[in-house]
CSV table of N, CA and C in Angstrom, one decimal:
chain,number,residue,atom,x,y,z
A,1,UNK,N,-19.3,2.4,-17.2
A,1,UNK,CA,-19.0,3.3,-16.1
A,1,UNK,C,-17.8,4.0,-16.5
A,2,UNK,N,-17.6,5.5,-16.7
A,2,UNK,CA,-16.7,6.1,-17.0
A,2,UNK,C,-16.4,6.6,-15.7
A,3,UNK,N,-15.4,7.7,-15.6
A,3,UNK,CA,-14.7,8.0,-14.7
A,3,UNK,C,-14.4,9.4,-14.6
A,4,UNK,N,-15.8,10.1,-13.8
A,4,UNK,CA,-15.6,11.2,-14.2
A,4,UNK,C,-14.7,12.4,-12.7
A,5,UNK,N,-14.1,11.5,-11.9
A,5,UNK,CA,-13.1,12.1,-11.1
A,5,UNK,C,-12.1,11.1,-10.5
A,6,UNK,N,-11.0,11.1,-11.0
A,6,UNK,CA,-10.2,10.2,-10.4
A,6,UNK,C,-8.7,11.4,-9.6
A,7,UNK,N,-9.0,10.9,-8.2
A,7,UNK,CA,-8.1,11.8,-7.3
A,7,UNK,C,-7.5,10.8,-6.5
A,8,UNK,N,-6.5,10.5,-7.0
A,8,UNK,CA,-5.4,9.6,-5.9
A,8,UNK,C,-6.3,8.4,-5.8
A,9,UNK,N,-7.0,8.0,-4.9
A,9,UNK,CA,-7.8,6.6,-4.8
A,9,UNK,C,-9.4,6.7,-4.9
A,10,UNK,N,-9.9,8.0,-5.1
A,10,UNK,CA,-11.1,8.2,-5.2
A,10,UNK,C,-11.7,8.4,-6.4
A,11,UNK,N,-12.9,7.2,-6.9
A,11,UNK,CA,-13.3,6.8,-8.4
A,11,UNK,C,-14.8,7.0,-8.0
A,12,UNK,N,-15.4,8.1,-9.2
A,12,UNK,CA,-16.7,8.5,-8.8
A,12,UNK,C,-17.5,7.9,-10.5
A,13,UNK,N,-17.9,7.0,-10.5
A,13,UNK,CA,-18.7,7.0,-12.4
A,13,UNK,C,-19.8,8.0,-12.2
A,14,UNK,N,-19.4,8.0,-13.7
A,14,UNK,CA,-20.6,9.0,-14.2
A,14,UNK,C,-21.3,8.5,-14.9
A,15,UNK,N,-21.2,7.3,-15.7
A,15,UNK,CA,-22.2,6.5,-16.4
A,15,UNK,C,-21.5,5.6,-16.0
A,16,UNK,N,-22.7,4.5,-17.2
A,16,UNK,CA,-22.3,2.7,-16.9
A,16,UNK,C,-21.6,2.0,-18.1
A,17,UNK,N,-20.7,2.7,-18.5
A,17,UNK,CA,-20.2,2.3,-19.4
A,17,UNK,C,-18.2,1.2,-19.3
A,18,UNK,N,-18.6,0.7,-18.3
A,18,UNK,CA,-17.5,0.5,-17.5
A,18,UNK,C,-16.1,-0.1,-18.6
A,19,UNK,N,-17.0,-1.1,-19.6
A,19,UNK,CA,-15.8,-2.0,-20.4
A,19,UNK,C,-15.3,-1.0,-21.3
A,20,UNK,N,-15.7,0.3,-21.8
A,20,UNK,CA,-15.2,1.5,-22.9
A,20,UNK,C,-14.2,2.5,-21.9
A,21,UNK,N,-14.1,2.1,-20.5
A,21,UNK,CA,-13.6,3.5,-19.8
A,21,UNK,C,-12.0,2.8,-19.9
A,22,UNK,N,-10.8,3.5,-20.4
A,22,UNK,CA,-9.7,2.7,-20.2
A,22,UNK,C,-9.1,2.0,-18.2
A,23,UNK,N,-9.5,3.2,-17.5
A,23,UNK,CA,-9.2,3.1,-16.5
A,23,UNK,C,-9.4,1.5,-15.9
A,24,UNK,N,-10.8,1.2,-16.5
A,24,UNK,CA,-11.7,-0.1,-15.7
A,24,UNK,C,-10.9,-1.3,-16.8
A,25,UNK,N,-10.8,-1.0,-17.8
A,25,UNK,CA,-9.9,-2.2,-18.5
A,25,UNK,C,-8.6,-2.3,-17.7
A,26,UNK,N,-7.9,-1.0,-17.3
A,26,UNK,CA,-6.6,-1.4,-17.0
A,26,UNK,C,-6.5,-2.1,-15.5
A,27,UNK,N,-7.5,-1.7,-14.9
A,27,UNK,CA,-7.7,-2.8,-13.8
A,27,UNK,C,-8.5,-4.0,-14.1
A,28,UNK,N,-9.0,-4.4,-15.1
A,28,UNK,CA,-9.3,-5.4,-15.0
A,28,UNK,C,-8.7,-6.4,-15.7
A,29,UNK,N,-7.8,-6.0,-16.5
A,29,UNK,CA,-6.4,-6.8,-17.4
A,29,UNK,C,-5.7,-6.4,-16.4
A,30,UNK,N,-5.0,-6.0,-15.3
A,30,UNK,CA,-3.6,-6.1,-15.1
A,30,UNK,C,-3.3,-6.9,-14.2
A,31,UNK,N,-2.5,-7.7,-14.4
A,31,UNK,CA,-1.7,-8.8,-14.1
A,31,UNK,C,-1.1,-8.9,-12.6
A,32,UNK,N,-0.8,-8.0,-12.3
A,32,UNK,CA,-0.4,-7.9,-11.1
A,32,UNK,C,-1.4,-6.8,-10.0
A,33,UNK,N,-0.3,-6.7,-8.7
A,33,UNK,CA,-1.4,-5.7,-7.8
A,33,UNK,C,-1.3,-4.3,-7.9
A,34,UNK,N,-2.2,-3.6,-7.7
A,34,UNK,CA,-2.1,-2.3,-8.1
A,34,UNK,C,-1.7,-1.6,-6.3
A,35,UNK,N,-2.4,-2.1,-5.5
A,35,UNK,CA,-1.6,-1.9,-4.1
A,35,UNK,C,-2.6,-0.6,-3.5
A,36,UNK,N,-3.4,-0.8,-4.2
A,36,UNK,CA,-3.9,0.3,-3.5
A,36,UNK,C,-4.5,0.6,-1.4
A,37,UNK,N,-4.2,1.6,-0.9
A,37,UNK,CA,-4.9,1.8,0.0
A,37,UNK,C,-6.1,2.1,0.9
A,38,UNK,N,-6.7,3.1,0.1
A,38,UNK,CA,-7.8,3.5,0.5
A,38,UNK,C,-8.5,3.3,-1.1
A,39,UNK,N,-9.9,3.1,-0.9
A,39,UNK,CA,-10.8,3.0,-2.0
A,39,UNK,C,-12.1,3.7,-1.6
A,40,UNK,N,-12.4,4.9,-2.4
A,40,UNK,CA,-13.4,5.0,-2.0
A,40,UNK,C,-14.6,5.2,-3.7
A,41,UNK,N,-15.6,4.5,-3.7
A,41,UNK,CA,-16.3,4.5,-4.8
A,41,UNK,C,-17.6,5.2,-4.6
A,42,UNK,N,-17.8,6.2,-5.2
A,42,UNK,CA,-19.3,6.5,-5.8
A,42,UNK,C,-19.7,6.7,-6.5
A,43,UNK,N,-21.5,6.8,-6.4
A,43,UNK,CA,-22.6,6.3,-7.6
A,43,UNK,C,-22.3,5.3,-7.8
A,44,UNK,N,-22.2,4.1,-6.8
A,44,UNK,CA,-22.6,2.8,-7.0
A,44,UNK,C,-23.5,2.4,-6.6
A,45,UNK,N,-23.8,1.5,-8.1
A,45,UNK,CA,-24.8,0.4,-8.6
A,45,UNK,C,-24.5,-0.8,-7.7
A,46,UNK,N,-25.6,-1.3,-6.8
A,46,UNK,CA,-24.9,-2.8,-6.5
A,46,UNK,C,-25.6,-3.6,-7.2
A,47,UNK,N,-26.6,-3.4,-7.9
A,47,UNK,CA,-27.4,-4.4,-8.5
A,47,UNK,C,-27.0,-4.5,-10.2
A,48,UNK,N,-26.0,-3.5,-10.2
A,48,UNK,CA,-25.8,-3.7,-11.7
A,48,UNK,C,-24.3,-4.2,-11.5
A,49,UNK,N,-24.5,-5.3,-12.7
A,49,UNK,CA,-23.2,-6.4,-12.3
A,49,UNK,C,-21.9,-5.7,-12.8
A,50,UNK,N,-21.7,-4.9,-13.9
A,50,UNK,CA,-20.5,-4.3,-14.0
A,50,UNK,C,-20.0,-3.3,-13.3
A,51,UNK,N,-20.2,-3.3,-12.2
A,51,UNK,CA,-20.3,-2.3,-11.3
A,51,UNK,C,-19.3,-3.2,-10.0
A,52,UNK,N,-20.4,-3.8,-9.7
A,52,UNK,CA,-20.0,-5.0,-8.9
A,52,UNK,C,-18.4,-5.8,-9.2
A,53,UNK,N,-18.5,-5.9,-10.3
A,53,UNK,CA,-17.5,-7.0,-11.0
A,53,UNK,C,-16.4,-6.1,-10.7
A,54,UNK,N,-16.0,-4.8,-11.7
A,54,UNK,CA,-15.2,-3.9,-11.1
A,54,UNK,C,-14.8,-3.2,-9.8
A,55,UNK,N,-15.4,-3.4,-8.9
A,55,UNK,CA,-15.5,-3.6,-7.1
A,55,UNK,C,-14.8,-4.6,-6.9
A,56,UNK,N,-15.3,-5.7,-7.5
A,56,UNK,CA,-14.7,-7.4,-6.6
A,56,UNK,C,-13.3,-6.9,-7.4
A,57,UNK,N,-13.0,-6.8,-8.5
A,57,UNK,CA,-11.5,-6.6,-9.3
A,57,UNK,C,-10.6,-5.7,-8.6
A,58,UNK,N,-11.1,-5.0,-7.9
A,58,UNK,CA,-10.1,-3.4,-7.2
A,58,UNK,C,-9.7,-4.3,-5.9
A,59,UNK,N,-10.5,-5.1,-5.0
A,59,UNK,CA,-10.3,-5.5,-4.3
A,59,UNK,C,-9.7,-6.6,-3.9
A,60,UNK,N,-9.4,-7.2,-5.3
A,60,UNK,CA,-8.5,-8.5,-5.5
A,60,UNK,C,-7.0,-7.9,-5.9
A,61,UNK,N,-7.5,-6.8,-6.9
A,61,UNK,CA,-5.6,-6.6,-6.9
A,61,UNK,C,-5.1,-5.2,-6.1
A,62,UNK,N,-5.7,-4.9,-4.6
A,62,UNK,CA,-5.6,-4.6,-3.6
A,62,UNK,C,-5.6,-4.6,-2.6
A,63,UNK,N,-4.4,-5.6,-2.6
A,63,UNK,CA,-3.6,-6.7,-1.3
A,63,UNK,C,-3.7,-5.8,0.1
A,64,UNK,N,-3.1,-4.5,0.0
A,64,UNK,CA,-2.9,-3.7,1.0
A,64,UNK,C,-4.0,-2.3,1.1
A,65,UNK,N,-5.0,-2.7,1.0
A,65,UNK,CA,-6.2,-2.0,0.9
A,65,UNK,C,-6.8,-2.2,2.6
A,66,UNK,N,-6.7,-0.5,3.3
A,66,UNK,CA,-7.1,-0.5,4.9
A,66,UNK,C,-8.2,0.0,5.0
A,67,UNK,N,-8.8,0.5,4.0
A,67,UNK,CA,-9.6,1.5,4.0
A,67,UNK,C,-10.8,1.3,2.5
A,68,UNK,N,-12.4,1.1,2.6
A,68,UNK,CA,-13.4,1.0,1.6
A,68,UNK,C,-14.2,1.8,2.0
A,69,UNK,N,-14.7,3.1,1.2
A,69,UNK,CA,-16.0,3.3,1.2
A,69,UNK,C,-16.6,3.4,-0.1
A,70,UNK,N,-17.9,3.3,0.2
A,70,UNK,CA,-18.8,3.0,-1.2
A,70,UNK,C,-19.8,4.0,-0.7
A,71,UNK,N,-20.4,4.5,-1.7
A,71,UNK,CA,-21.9,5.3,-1.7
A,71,UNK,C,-21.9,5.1,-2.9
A,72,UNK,N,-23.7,4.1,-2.3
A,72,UNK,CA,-24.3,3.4,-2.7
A,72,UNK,C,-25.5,4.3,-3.1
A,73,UNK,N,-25.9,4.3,-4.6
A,73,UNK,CA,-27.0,5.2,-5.2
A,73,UNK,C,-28.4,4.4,-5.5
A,74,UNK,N,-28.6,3.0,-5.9
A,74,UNK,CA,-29.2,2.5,-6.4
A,74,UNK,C,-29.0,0.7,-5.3
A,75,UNK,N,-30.0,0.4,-4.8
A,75,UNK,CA,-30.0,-0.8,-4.3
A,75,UNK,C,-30.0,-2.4,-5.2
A,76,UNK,N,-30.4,-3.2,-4.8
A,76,UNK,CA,-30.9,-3.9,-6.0
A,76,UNK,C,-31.8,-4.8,-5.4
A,77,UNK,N,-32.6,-5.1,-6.5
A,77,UNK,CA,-34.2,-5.8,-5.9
A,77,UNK,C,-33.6,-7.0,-6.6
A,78,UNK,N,-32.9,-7.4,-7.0
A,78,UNK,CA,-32.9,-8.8,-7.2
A,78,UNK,C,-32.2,-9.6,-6.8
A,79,UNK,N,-32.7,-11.0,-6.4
A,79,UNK,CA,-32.0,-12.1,-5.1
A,79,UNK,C,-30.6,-12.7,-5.8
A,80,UNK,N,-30.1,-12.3,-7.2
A,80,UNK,CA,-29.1,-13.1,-7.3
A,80,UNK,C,-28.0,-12.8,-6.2
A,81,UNK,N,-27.9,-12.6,-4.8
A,81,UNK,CA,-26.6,-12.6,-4.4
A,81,UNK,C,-25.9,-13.7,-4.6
A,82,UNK,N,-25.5,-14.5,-5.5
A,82,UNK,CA,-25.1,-15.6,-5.2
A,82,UNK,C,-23.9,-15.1,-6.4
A,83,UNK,N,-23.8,-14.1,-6.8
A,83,UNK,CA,-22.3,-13.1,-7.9
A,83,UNK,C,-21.4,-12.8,-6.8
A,84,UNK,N,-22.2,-12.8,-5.7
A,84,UNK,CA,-20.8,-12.0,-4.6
A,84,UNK,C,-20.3,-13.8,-3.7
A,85,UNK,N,-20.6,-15.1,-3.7
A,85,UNK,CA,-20.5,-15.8,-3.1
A,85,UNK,C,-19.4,-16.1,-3.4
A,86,UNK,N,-18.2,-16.7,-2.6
A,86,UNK,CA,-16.7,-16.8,-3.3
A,86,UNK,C,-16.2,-16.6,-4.4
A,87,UNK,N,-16.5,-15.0,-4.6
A,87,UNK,CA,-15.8,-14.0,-5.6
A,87,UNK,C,-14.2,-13.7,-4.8
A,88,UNK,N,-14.0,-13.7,-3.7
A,88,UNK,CA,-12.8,-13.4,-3.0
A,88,UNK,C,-12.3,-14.7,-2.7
A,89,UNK,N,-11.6,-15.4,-3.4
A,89,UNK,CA,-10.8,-16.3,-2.5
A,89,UNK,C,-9.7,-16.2,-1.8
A,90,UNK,N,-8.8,-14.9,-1.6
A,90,UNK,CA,-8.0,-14.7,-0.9
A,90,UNK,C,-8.2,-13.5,0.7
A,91,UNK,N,-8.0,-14.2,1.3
A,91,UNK,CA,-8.5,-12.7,2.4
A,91,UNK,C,-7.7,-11.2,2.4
A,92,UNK,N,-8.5,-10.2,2.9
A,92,UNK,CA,-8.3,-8.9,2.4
A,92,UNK,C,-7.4,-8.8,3.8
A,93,UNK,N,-6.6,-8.9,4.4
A,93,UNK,CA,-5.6,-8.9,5.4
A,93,UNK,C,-5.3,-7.7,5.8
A,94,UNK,N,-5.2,-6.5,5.4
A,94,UNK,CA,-5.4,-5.6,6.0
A,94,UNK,C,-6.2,-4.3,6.0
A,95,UNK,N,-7.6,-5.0,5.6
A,95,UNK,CA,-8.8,-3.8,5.6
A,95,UNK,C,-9.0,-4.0,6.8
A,96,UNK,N,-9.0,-2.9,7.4
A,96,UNK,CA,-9.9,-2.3,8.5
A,96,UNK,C,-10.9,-1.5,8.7
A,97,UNK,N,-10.9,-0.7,7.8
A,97,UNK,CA,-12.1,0.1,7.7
A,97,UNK,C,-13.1,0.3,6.8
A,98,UNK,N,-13.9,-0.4,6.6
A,98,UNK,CA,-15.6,0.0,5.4
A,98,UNK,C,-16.6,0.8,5.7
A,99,UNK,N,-17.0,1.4,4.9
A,99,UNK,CA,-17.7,3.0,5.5
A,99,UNK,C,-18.7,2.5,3.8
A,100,UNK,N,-20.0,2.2,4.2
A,100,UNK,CA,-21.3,2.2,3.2
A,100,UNK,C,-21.7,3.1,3.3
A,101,UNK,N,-22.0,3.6,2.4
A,101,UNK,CA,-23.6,5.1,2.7
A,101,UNK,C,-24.4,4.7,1.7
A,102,UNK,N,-25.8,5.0,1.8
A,102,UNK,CA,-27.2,4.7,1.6
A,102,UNK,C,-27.6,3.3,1.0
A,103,UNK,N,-27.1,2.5,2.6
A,103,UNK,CA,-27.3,1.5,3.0
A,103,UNK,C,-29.3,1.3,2.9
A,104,UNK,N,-29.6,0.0,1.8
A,104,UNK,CA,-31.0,0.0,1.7
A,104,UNK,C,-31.3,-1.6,2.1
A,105,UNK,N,-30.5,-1.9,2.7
A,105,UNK,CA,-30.3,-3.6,3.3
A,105,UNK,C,-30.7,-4.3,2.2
A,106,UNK,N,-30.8,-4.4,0.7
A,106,UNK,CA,-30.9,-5.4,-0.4
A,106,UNK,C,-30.5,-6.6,0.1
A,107,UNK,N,-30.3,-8.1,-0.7
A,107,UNK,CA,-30.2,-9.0,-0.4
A,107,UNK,C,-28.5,-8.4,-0.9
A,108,UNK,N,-28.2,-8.0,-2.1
A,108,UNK,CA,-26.9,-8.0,-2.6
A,108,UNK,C,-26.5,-7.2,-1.5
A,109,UNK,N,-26.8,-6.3,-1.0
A,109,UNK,CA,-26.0,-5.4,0.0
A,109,UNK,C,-25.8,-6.2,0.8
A,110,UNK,N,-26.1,-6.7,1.8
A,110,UNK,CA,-26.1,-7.6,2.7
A,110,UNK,C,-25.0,-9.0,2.7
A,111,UNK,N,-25.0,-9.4,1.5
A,111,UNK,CA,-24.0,-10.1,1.0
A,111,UNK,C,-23.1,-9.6,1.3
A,112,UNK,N,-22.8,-8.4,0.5
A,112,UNK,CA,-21.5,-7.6,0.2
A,112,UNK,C,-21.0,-7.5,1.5
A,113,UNK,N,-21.4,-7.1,2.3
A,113,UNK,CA,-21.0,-7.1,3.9
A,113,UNK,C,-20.4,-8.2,4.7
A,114,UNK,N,-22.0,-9.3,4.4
A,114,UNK,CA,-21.1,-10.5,4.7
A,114,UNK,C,-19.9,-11.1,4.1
A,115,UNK,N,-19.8,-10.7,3.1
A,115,UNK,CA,-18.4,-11.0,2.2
A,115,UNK,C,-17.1,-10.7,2.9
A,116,UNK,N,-17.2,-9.1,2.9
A,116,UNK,CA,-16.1,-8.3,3.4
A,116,UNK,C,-15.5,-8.5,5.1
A,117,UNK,N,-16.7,-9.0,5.7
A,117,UNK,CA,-17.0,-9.2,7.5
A,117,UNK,C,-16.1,-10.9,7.4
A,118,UNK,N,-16.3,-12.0,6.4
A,118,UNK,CA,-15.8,-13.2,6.0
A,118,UNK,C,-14.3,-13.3,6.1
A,119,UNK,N,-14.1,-12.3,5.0
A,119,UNK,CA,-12.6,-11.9,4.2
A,119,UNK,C,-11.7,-11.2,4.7
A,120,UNK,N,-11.9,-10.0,5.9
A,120,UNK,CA,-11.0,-9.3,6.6
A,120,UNK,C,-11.0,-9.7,8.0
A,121,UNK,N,-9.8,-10.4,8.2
A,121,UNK,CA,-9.4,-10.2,9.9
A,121,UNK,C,-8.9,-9.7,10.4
A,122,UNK,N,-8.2,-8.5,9.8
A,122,UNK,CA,-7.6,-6.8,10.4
A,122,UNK,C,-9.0,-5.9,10.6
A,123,UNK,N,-10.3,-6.4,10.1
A,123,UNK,CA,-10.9,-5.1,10.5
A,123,UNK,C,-11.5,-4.6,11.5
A,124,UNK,N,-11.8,-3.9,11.8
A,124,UNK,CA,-12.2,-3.2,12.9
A,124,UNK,C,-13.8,-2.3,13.0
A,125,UNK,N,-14.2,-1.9,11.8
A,125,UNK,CA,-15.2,-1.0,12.0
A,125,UNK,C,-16.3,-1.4,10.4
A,126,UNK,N,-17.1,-1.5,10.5
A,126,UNK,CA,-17.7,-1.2,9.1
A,126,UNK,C,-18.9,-0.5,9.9
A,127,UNK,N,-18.9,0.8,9.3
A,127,UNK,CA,-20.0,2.0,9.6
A,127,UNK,C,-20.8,2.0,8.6
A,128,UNK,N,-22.1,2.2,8.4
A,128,UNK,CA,-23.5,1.5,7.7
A,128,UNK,C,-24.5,3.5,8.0
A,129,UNK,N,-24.4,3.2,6.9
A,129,UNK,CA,-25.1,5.2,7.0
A,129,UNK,C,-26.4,4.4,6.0
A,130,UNK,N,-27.6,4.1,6.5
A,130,UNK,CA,-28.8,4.1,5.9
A,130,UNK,C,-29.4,4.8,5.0
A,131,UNK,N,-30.2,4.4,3.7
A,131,UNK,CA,-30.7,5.7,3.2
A,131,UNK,C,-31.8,5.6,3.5
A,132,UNK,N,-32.4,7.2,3.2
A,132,UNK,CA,-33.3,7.5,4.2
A,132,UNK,C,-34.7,7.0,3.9
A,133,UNK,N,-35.1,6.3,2.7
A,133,UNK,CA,-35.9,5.8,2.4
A,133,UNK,C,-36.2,4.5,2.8
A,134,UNK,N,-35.7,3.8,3.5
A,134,UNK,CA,-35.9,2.4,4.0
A,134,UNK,C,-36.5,2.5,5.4
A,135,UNK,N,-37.7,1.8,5.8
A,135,UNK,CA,-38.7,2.0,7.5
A,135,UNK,C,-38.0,1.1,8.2
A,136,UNK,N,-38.7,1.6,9.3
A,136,UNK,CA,-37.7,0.9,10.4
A,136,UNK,C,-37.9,-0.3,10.8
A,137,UNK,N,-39.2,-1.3,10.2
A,137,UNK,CA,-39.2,-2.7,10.1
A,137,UNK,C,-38.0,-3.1,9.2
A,138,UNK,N,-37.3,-2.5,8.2
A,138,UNK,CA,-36.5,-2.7,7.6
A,138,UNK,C,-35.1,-2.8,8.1
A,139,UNK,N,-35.0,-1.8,9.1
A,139,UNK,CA,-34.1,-1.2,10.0
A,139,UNK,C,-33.7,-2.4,10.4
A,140,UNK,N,-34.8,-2.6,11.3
A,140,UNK,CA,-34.5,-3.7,12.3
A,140,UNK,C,-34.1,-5.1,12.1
A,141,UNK,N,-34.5,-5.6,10.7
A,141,UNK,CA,-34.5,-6.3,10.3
A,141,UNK,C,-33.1,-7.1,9.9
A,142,UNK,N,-32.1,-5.5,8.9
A,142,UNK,CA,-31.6,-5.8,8.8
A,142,UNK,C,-30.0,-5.8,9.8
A,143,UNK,N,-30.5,-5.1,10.8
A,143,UNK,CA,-29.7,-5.0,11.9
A,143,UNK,C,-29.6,-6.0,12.7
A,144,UNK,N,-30.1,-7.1,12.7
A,144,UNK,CA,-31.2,-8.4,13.3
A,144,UNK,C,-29.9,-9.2,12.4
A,145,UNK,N,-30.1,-9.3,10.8
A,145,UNK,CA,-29.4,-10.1,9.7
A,145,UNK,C,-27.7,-9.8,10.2
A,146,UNK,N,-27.1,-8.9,10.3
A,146,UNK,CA,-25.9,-7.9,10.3
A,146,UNK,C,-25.3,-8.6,11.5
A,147,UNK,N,-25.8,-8.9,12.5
A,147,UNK,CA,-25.4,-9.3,13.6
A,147,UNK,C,-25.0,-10.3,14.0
A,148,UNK,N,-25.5,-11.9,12.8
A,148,UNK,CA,-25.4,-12.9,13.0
A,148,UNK,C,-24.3,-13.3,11.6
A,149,UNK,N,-23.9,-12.3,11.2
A,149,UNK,CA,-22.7,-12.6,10.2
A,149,UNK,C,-21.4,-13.7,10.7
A,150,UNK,N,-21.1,-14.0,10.3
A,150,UNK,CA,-19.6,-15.0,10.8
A,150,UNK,C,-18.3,-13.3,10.4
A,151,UNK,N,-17.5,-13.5,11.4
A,151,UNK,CA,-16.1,-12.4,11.2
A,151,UNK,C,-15.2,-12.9,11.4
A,152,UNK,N,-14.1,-12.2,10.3
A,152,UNK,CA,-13.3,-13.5,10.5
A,152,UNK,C,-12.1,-12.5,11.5
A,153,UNK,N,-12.8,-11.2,11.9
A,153,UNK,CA,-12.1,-10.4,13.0
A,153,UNK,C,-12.7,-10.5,14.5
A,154,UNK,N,-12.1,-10.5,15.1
A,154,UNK,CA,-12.6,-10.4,16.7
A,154,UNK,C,-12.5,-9.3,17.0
A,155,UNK,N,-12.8,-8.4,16.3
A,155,UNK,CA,-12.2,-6.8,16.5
A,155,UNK,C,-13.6,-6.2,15.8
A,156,UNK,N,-14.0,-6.8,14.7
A,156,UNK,CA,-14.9,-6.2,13.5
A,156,UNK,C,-15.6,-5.7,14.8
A,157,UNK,N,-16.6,-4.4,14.7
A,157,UNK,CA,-17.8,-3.9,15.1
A,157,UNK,C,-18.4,-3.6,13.5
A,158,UNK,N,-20.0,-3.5,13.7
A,158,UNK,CA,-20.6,-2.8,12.7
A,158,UNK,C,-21.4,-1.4,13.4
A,159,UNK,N,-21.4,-0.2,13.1
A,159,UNK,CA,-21.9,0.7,13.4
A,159,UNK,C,-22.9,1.0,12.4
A,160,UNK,N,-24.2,0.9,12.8
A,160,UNK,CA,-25.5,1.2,11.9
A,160,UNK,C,-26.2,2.2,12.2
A,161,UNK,N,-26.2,3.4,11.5
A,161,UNK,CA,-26.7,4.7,11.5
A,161,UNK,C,-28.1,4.9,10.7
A,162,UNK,N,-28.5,4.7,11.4
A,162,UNK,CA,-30.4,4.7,10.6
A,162,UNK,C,-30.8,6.0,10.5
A,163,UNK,N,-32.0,6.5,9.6
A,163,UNK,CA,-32.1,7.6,9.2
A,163,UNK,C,-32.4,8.4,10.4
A,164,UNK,N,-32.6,8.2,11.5
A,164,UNK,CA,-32.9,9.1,12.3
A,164,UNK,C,-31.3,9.5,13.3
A,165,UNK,N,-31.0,8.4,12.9
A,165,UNK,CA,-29.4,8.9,13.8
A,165,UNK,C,-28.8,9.7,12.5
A,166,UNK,N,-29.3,9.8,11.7
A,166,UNK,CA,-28.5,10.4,10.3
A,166,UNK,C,-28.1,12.1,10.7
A,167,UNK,N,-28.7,12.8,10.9
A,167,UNK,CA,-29.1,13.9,11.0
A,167,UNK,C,-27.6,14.4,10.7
């Protein structure tokens, strides 16, 4: 995964070449926190694990991180969620805001949510933009799943925007 725009906190790959990009080495050797604020990632892979891995990394050595969004390009069809299961052992204390786009309710997606919904007790919102290709048995389904998450905020809402509220 190289890095073909980096603007203050916004990291867009352009391929998957993540361990050749210096950027993804330097966060993933450095020693301390990078502190970042806002994160926002696209062209992510959630089913491709170096993608992933450098996600859980950004968000470990960004203690003071209020703000995630991800657009999401590629879902993943396979059940390993069990890469995102206590990958975070410290809680993310002051995320408040997560903003997914083309939400396909995968098993890893769904994870990833419940991870983030676990881990932040400052948050407040995680907004869920659907892509347009998933039906609405799917919809429901996963809106059904999403709702019975554990939070470790009493504040968290999830807002789920399904392709017809997309417009």
């Amino acid at each position: 995964m190289s890095f073909s725009k980096l603007d203050s906190n916004h990291i867009a790959p352009a391929s998957l070449e993540l361990y050749k990009d210096p950027l993804s080495l330097f966060v993933l050797a450095f020693p301390t926190a990078i502190n970042l604020e806002e994160i926002k990632l696209e062209g992510f892979n959630i089913g491709f694990g170096k993608h992933l891995d450098f996600a859980v990394q950004l968000l470990k050595k960004s203690p003071k991180l209020s703000m995630l969004e991800i657009h999401i390009t590629k879902g993943s069809k396979a059940s390993d969620s069990g890469l995102l299961e206590d990958t975070i052992e410290d809680d993310l204390r002051m995320l408040e805001t997560v903003k997914l786009n083309g939400f396909r309710a995968s098993e890893m997606e769904l994870c990833l949510v419940k991870l983030l919904l676990s881990k932040s007790p400052a948050l407040h919102h995680i907004v869920i933009r659907a892509a347009r290709s998933i039906n609405d048995s799917l919809h429901f389904k996963a809106k059904k799943k999403l709702l019975n998450f554990p939070r470790a905020s009493l504040k968290a809402q999830i807002v789920y925007h399904s392709r017809s509220t997309n417009s």
